[in-house]
PDB file of C-alpha atoms in Angstrom:
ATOM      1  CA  UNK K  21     -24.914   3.319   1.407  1.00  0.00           C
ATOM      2  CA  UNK K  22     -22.906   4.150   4.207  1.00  0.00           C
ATOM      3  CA  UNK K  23     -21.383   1.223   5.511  1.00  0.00           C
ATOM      4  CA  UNK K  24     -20.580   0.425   2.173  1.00  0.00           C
ATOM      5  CA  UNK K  25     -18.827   3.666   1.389  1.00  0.00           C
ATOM      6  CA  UNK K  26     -16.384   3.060   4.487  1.00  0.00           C
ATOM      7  CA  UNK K  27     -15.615  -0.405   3.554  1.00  0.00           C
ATOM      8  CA  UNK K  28     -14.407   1.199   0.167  1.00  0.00           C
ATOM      9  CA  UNK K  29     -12.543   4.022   1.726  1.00  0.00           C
ATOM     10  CA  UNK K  30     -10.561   1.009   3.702  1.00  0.00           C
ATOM     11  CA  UNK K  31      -9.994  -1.148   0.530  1.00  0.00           C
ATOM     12  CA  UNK K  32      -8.260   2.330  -1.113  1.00  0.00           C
ATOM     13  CA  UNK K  33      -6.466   2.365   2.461  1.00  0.00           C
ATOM     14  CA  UNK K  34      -4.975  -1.289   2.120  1.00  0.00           C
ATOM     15  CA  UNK K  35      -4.215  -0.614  -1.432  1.00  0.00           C
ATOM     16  CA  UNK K  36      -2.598   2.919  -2.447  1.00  0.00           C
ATOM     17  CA  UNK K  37       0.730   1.613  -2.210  1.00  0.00           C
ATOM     18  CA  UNK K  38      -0.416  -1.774  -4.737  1.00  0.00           C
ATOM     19  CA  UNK K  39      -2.588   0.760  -6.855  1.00  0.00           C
ATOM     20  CA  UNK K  40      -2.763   4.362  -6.175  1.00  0.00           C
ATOM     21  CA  UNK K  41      -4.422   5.053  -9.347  1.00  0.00           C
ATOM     22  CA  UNK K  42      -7.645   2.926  -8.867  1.00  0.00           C
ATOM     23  CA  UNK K  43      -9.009   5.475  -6.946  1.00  0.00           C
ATOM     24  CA  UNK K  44      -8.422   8.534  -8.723  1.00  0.00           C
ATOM     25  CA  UNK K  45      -9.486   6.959 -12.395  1.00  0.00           C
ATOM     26  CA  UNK K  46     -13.286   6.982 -11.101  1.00  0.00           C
ATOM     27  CA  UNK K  47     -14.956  10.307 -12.399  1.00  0.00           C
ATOM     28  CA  UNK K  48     -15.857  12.409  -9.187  1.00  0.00           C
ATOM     29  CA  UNK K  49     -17.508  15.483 -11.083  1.00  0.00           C
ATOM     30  CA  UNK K  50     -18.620  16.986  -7.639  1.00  0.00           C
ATOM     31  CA  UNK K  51     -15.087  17.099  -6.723  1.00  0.00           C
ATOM     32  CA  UNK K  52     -12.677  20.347  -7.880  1.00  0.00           C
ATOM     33  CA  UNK K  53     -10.592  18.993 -10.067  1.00  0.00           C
ATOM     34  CA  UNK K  54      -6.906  19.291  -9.609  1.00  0.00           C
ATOM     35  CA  UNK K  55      -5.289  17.636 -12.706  1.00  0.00           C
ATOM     36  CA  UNK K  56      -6.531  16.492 -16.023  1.00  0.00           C
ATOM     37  CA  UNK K  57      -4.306  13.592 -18.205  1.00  0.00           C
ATOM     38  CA  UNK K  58      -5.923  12.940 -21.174  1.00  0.00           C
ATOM     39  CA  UNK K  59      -9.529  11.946 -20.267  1.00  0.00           C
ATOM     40  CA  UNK K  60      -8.639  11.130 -16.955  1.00  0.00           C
ATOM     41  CA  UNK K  61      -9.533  13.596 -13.537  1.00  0.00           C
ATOM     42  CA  UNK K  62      -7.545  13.521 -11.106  1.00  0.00           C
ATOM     43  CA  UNK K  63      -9.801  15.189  -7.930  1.00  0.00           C
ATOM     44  CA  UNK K  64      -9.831  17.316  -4.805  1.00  0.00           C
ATOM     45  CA  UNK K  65     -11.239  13.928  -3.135  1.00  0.00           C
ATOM     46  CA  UNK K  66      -9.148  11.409  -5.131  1.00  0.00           C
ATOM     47  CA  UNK K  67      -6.121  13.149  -3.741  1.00  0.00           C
ATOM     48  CA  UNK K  68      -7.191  13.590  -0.466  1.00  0.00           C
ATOM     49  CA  UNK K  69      -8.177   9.656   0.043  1.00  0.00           C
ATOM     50  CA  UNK K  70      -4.921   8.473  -1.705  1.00  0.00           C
ATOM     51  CA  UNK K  71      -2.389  11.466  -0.010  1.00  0.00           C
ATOM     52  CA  UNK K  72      -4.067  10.527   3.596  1.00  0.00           C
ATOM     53  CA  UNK K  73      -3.416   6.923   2.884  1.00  0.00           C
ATOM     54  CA  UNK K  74      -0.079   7.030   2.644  1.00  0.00           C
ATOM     55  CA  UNK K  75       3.038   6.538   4.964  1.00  0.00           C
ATOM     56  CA  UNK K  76       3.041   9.416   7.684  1.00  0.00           C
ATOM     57  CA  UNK K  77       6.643  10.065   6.936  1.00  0.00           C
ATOM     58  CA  UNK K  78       6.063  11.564   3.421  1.00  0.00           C
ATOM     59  CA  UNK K  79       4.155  14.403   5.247  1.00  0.00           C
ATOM     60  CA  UNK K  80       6.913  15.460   7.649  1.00  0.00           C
ATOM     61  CA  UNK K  81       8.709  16.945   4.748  1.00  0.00           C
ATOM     62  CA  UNK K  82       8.136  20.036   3.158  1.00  0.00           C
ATOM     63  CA  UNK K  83       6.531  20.542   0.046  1.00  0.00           C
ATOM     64  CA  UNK K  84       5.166  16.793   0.983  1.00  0.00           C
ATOM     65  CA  UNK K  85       1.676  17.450  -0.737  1.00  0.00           C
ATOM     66  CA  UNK K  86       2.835  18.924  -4.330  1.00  0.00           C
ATOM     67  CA  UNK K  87       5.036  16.101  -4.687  1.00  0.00           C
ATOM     68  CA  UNK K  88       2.620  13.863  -4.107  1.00  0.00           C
ATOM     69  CA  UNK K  89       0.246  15.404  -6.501  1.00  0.00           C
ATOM     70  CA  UNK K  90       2.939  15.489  -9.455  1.00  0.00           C
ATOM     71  CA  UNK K  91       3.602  11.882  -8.592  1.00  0.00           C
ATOM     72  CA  UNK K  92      -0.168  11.059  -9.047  1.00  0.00           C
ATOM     73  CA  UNK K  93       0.345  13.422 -12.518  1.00  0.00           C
ATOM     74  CA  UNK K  94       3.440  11.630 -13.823  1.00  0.00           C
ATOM     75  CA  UNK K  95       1.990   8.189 -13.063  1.00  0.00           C
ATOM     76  CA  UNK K  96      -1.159   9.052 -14.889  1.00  0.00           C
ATOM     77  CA  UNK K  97       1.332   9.886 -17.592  1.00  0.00           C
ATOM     78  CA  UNK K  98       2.970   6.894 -17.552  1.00  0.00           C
ATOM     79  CA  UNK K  99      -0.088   4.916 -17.654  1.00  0.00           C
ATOM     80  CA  UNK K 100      -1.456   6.457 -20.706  1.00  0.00           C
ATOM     81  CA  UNK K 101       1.685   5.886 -23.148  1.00  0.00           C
ATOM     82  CA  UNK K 102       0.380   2.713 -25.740  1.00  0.00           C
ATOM     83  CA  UNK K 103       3.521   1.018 -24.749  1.00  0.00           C
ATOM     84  CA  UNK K 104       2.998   0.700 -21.482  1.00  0.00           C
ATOM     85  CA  UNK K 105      -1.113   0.256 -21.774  1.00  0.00           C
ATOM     86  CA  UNK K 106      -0.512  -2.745 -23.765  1.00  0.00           C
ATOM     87  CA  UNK K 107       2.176  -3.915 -20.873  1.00  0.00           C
ATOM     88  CA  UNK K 108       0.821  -3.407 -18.025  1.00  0.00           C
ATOM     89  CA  UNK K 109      -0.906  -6.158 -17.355  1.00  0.00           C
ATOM     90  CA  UNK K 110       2.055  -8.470 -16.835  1.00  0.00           C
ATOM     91  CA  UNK K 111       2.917  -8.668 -13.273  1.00  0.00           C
ATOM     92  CA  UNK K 112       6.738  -8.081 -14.001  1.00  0.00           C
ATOM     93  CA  UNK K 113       5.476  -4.420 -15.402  1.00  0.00           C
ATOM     94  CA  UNK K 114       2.934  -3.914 -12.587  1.00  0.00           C
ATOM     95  CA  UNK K 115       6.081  -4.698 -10.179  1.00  0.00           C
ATOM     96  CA  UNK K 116       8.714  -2.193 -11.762  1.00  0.00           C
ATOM     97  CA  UNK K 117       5.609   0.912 -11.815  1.00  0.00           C
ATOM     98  CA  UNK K 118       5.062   0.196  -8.141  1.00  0.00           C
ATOM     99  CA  UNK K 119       8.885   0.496  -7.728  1.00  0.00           C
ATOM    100  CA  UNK K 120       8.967   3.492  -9.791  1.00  0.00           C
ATOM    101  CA  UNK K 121       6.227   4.954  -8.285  1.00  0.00           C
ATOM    102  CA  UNK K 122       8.179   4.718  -4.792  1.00  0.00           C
ATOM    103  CA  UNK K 123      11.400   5.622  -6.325  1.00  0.00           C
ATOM    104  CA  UNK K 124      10.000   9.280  -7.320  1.00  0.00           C
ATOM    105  CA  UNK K 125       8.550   9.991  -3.745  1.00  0.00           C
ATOM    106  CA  UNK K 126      11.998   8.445  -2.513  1.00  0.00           C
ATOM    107  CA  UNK K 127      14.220  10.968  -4.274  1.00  0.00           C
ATOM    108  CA  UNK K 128      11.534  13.997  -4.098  1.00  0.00           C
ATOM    109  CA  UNK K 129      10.161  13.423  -0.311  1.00  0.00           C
ATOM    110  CA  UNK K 130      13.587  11.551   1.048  1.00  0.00           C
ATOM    111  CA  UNK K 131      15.771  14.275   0.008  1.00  0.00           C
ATOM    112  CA  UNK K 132      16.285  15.773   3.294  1.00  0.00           C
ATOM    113  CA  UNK K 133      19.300  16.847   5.811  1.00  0.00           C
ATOM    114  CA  UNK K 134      19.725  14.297   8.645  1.00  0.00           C
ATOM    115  CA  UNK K 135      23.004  15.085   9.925  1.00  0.00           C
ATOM    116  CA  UNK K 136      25.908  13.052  10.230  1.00  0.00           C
ATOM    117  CA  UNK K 137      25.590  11.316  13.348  1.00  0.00           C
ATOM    118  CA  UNK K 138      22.655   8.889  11.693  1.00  0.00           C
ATOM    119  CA  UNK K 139      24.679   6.140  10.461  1.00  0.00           C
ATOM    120  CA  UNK K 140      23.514   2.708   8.005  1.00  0.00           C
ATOM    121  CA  UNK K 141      25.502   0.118   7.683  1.00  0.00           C
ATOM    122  CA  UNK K 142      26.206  -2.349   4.502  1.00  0.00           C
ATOM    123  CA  UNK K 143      24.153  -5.055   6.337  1.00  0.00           C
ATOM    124  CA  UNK K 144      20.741  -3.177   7.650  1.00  0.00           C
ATOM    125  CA  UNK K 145      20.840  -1.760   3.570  1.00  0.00           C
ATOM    126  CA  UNK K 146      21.178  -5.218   2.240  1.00  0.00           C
ATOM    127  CA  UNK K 147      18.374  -6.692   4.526  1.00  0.00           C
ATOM    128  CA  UNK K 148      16.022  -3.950   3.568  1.00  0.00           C
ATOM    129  CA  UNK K 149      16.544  -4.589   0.022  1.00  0.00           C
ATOM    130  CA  UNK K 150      16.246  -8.918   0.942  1.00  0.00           C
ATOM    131  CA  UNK K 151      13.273  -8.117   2.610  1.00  0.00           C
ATOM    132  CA  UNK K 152      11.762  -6.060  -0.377  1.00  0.00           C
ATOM    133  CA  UNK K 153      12.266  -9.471  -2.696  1.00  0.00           C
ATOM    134  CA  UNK K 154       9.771 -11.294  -0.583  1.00  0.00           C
ATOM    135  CA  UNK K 155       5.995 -10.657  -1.725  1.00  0.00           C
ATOM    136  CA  UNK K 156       2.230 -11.663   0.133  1.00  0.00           C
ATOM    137  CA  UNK K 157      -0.842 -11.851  -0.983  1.00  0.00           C
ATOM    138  CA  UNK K 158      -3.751 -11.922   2.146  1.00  0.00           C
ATOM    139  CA  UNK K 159      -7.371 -11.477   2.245  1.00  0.00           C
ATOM    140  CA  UNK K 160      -8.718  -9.033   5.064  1.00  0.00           C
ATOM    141  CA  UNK K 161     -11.944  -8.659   6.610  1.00  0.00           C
ATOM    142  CA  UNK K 162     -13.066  -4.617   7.421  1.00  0.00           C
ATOM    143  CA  UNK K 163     -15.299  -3.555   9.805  1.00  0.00           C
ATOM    144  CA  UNK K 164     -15.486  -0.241  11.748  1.00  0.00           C
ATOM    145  CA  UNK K 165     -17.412  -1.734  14.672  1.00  0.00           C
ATOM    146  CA  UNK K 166     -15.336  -3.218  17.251  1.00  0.00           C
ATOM    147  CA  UNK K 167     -18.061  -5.268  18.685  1.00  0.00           C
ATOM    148  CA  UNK K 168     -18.310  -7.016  14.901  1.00  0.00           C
ATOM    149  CA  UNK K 169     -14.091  -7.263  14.962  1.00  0.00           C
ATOM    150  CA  UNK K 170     -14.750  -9.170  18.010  1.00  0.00           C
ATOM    151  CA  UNK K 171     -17.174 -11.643  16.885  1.00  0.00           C
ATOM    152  CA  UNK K 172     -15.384 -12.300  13.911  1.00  0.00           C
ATOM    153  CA  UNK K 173     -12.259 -13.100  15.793  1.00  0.00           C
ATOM    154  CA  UNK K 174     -14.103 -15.133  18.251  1.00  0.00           C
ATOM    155  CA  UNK K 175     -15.598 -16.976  15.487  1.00  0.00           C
ATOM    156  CA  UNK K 176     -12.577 -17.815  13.683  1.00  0.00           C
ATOM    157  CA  UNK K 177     -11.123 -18.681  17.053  1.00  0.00           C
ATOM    158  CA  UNK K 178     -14.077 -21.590  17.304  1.00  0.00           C
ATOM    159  CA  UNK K 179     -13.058 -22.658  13.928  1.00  0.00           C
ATOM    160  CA  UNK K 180     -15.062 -21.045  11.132  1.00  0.00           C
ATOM    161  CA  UNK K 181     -13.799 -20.384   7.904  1.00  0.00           C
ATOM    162  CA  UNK K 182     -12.401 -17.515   7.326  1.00  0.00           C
ATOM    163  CA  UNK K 183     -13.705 -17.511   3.418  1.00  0.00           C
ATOM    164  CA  UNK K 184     -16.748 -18.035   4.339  1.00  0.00           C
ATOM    165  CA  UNK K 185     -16.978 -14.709   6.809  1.00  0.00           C
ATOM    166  CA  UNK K 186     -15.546 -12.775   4.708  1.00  0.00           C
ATOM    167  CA  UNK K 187     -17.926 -13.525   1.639  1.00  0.00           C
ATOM    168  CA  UNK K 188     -20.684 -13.170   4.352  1.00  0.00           C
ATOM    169  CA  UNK K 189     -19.177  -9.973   4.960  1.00  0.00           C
ATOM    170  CA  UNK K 190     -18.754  -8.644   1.690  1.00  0.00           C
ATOM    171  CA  UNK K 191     -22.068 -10.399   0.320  1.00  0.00           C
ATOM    172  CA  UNK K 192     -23.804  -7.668   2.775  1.00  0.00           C
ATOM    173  CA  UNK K 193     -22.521  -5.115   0.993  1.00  0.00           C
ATOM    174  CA  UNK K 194     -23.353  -5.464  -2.608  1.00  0.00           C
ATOM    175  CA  UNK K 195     -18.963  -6.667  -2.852  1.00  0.00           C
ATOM    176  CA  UNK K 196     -17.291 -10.346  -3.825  1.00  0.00           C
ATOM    177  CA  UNK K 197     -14.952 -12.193  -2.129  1.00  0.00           C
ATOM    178  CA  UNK K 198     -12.066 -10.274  -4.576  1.00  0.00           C
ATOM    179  CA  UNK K 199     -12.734  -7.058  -3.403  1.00  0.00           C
ATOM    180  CA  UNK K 200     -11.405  -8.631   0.175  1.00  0.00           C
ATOM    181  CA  UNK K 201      -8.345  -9.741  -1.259  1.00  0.00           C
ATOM    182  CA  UNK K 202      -4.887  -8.075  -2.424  1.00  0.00           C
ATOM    183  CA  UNK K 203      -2.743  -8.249  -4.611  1.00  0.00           C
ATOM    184  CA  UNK K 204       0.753  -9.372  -4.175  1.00  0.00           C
ATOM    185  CA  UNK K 205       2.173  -6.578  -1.663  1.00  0.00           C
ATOM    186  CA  UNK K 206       6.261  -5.984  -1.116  1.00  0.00           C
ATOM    187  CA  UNK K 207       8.071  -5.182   2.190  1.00  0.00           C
ATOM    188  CA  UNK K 208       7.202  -1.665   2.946  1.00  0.00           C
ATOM    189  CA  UNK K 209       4.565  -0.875   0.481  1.00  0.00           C
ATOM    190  CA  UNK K 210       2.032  -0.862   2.900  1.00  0.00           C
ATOM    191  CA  UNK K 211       1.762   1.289   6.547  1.00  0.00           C
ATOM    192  CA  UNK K 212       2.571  -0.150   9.683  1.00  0.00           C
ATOM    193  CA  UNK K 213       0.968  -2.040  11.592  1.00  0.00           C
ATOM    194  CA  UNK K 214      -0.156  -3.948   8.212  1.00  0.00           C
ATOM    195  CA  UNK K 215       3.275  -4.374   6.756  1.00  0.00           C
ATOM    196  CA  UNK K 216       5.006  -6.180   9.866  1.00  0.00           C
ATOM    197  CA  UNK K 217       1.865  -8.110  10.972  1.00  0.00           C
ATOM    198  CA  UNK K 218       1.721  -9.463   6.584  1.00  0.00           C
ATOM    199  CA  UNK K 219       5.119 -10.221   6.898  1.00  0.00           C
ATOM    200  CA  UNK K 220       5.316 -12.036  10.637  1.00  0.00           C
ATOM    201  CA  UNK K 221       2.373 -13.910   9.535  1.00  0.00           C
ATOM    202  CA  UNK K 222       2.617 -17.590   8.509  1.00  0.00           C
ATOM    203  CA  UNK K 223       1.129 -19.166   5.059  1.00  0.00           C
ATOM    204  CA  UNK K 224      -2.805 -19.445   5.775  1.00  0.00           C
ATOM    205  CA  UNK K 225      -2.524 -17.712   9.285  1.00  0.00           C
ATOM    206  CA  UNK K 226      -4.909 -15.603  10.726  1.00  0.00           C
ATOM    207  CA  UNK K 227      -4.284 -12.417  12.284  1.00  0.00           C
ATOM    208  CA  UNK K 228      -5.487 -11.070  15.705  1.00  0.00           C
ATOM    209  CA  UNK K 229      -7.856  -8.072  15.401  1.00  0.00           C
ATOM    210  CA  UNK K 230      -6.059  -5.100  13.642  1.00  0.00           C
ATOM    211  CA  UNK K 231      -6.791  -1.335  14.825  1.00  0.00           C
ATOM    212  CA  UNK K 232      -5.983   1.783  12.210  1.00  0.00           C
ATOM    213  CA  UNK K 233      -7.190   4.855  12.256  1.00  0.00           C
ATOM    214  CA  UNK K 234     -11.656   4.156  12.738  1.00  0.00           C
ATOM    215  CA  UNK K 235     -11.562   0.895  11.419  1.00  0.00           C
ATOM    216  CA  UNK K 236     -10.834  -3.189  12.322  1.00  0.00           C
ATOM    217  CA  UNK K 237      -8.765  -5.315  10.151  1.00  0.00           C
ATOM    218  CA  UNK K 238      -8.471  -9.129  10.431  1.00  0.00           C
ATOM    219  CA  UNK K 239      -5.722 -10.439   7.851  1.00  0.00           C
ATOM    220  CA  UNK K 240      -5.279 -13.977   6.806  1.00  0.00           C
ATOM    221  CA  UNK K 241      -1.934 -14.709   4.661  1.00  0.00           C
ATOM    222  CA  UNK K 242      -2.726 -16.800   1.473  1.00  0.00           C
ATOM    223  CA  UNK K 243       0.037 -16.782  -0.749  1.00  0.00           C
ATOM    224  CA  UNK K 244       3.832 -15.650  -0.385  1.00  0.00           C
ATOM    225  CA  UNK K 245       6.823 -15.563  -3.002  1.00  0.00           C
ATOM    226  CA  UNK K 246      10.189 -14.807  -3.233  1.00  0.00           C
ATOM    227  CA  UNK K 247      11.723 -12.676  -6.030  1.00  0.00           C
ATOM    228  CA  UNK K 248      15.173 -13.594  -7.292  1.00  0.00           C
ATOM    229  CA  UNK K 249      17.896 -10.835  -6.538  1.00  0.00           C
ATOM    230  CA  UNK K 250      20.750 -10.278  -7.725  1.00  0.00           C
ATOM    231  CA  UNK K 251      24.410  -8.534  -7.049  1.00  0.00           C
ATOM    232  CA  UNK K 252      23.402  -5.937  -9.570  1.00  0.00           C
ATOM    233  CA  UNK K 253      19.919  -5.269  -7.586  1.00  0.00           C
ATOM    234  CA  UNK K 254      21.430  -4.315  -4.765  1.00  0.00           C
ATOM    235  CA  UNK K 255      23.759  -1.877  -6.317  1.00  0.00           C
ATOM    236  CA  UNK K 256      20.771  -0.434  -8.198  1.00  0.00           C
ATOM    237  CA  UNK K 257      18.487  -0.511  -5.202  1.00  0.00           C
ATOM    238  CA  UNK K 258      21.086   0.520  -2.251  1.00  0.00           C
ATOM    239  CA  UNK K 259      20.897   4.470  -2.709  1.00  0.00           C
ATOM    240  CA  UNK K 260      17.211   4.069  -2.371  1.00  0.00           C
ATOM    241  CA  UNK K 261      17.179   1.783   1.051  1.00  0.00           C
ATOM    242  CA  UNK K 262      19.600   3.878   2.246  1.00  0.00           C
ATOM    243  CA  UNK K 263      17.791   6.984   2.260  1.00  0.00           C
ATOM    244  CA  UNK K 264      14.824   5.149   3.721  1.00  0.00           C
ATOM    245  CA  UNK K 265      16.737   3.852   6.490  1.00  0.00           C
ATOM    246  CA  UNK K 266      18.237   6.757   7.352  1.00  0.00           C
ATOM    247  CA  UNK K 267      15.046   8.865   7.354  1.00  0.00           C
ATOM    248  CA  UNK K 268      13.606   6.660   9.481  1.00  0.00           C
ATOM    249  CA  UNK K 269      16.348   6.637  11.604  1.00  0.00           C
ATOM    250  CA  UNK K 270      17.042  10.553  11.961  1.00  0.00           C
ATOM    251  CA  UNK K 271      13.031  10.729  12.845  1.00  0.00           C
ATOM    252  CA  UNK K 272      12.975   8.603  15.856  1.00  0.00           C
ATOM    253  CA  UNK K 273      15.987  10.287  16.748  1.00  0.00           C
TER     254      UNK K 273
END
């Protein structure tokens, strides 16, 4: 079904960042097949839906898609070794992949000139890396019609539940209320306007009516946490930030 398809495409959307690899374990045989690992396929279309996903900035750089392929490859890898099969279902596991994962396309995509008049201070680096400890789990509602965005938001607006739309929603599709909810998501693992709206957001708050790319998002915050860090996080974890930051910097230059 159609609509259904769509909603699916946005769930990968909201997610790569949580769990690139969800998309790219399902079998597409109709898709060319650009990696194998193991018993796992790694498509044309998986690629294309996770790459396309993902934060703009990775694709400024050159090289930006074979990177991103070998990452896909050397995650796949990762995933397949019995030690970490048997571990990764703890979240403290889950947490450090997703970190890895962004460390490799930090260091591979990252690695560019900016010249010397970009400049990050101590403070901006150790925010970044503060804001990274704090972690929020919301439930969305998708729609690529505006006119249904709108009557969901005026809806919620009058009071209704947002549960209840959203299982309405979902219920219409074949889907359950978890396929309309996340994870726990980090500072910066998701695009913008997502990752500032999560994190502005108060504990059970409700978003206004998200646009991105052809679709509508309404987000409603429903759990948040704070991760303990410590002196010897930041040293590990200020190389990283920095880069980031002054990336981002050099581009809006």
């Amino acid at each position: 079904m159609k609509i259904k398809s769509q909603f699916l495409i946005a769930l990968a959307l909201f997610l790569v960042l949580l769990s690139a690899g969800c998309s790219k374990r399902n079998l597409q045989p109709q898709s060319p097949v650009l990696a194998r690992v193991g018993d796992q396929l790694i498509t044309a279309r998986s690629f294309t839906e996770s790459y396309s996903f993902g934060p703009s900035m990775l694709k400024s750089v050159s090289g930006a898609k074979e990177s991103y392929l070998e990452a896909m490859i050397n995650e796949e890898i990762l995933a397949q070794i019995p030690e970490v099969q048997a571990l990764r279902s703890k979240r403290v596991v889950q947490k450090s992949m997703r970190l890895l994962q962004q460390e490799l396309l930090v260091e591979k995509l990252f690695n560019v000139e900016v010249g010397e008049k970009v400049t990050v201070t101590e403070d901006e680096i150790r925010e970044a890396i503060v804001k990274s400890a704090v972690e929020n789990k919301v439930k969305y509602i998708y729609t690529d019609d505006y006119a249904e965005a709108q009557r969901f938001a005026d809806e919620l607006n009058r009071g209704a539940d947002f549960d209840s739309l959203l299982a309405g929603k979902l219920g219409r599709l074949g889907l359950t209320l978890e396929n309309g909810e996340t994870d726990y998501i980090g500072y910066g693992e998701l695009h913008e306007p997502f990752n500032e709206v999560i994190f502005d957001l108060g504990l059970n708050e409700i978003s206004p009516v998200i646009a991105y790319d052809n679709g509508y998002y309404i987000i409603k915050k429903t759990d948040s946490r704070r991760m303990i860090i410590s002196e010897m996080d930041f040293a590990k974890y200020r190389h990283r930030y920095e880069q980031i930051i002054r990336y981002k910097k050099d581009r809006i230059r």
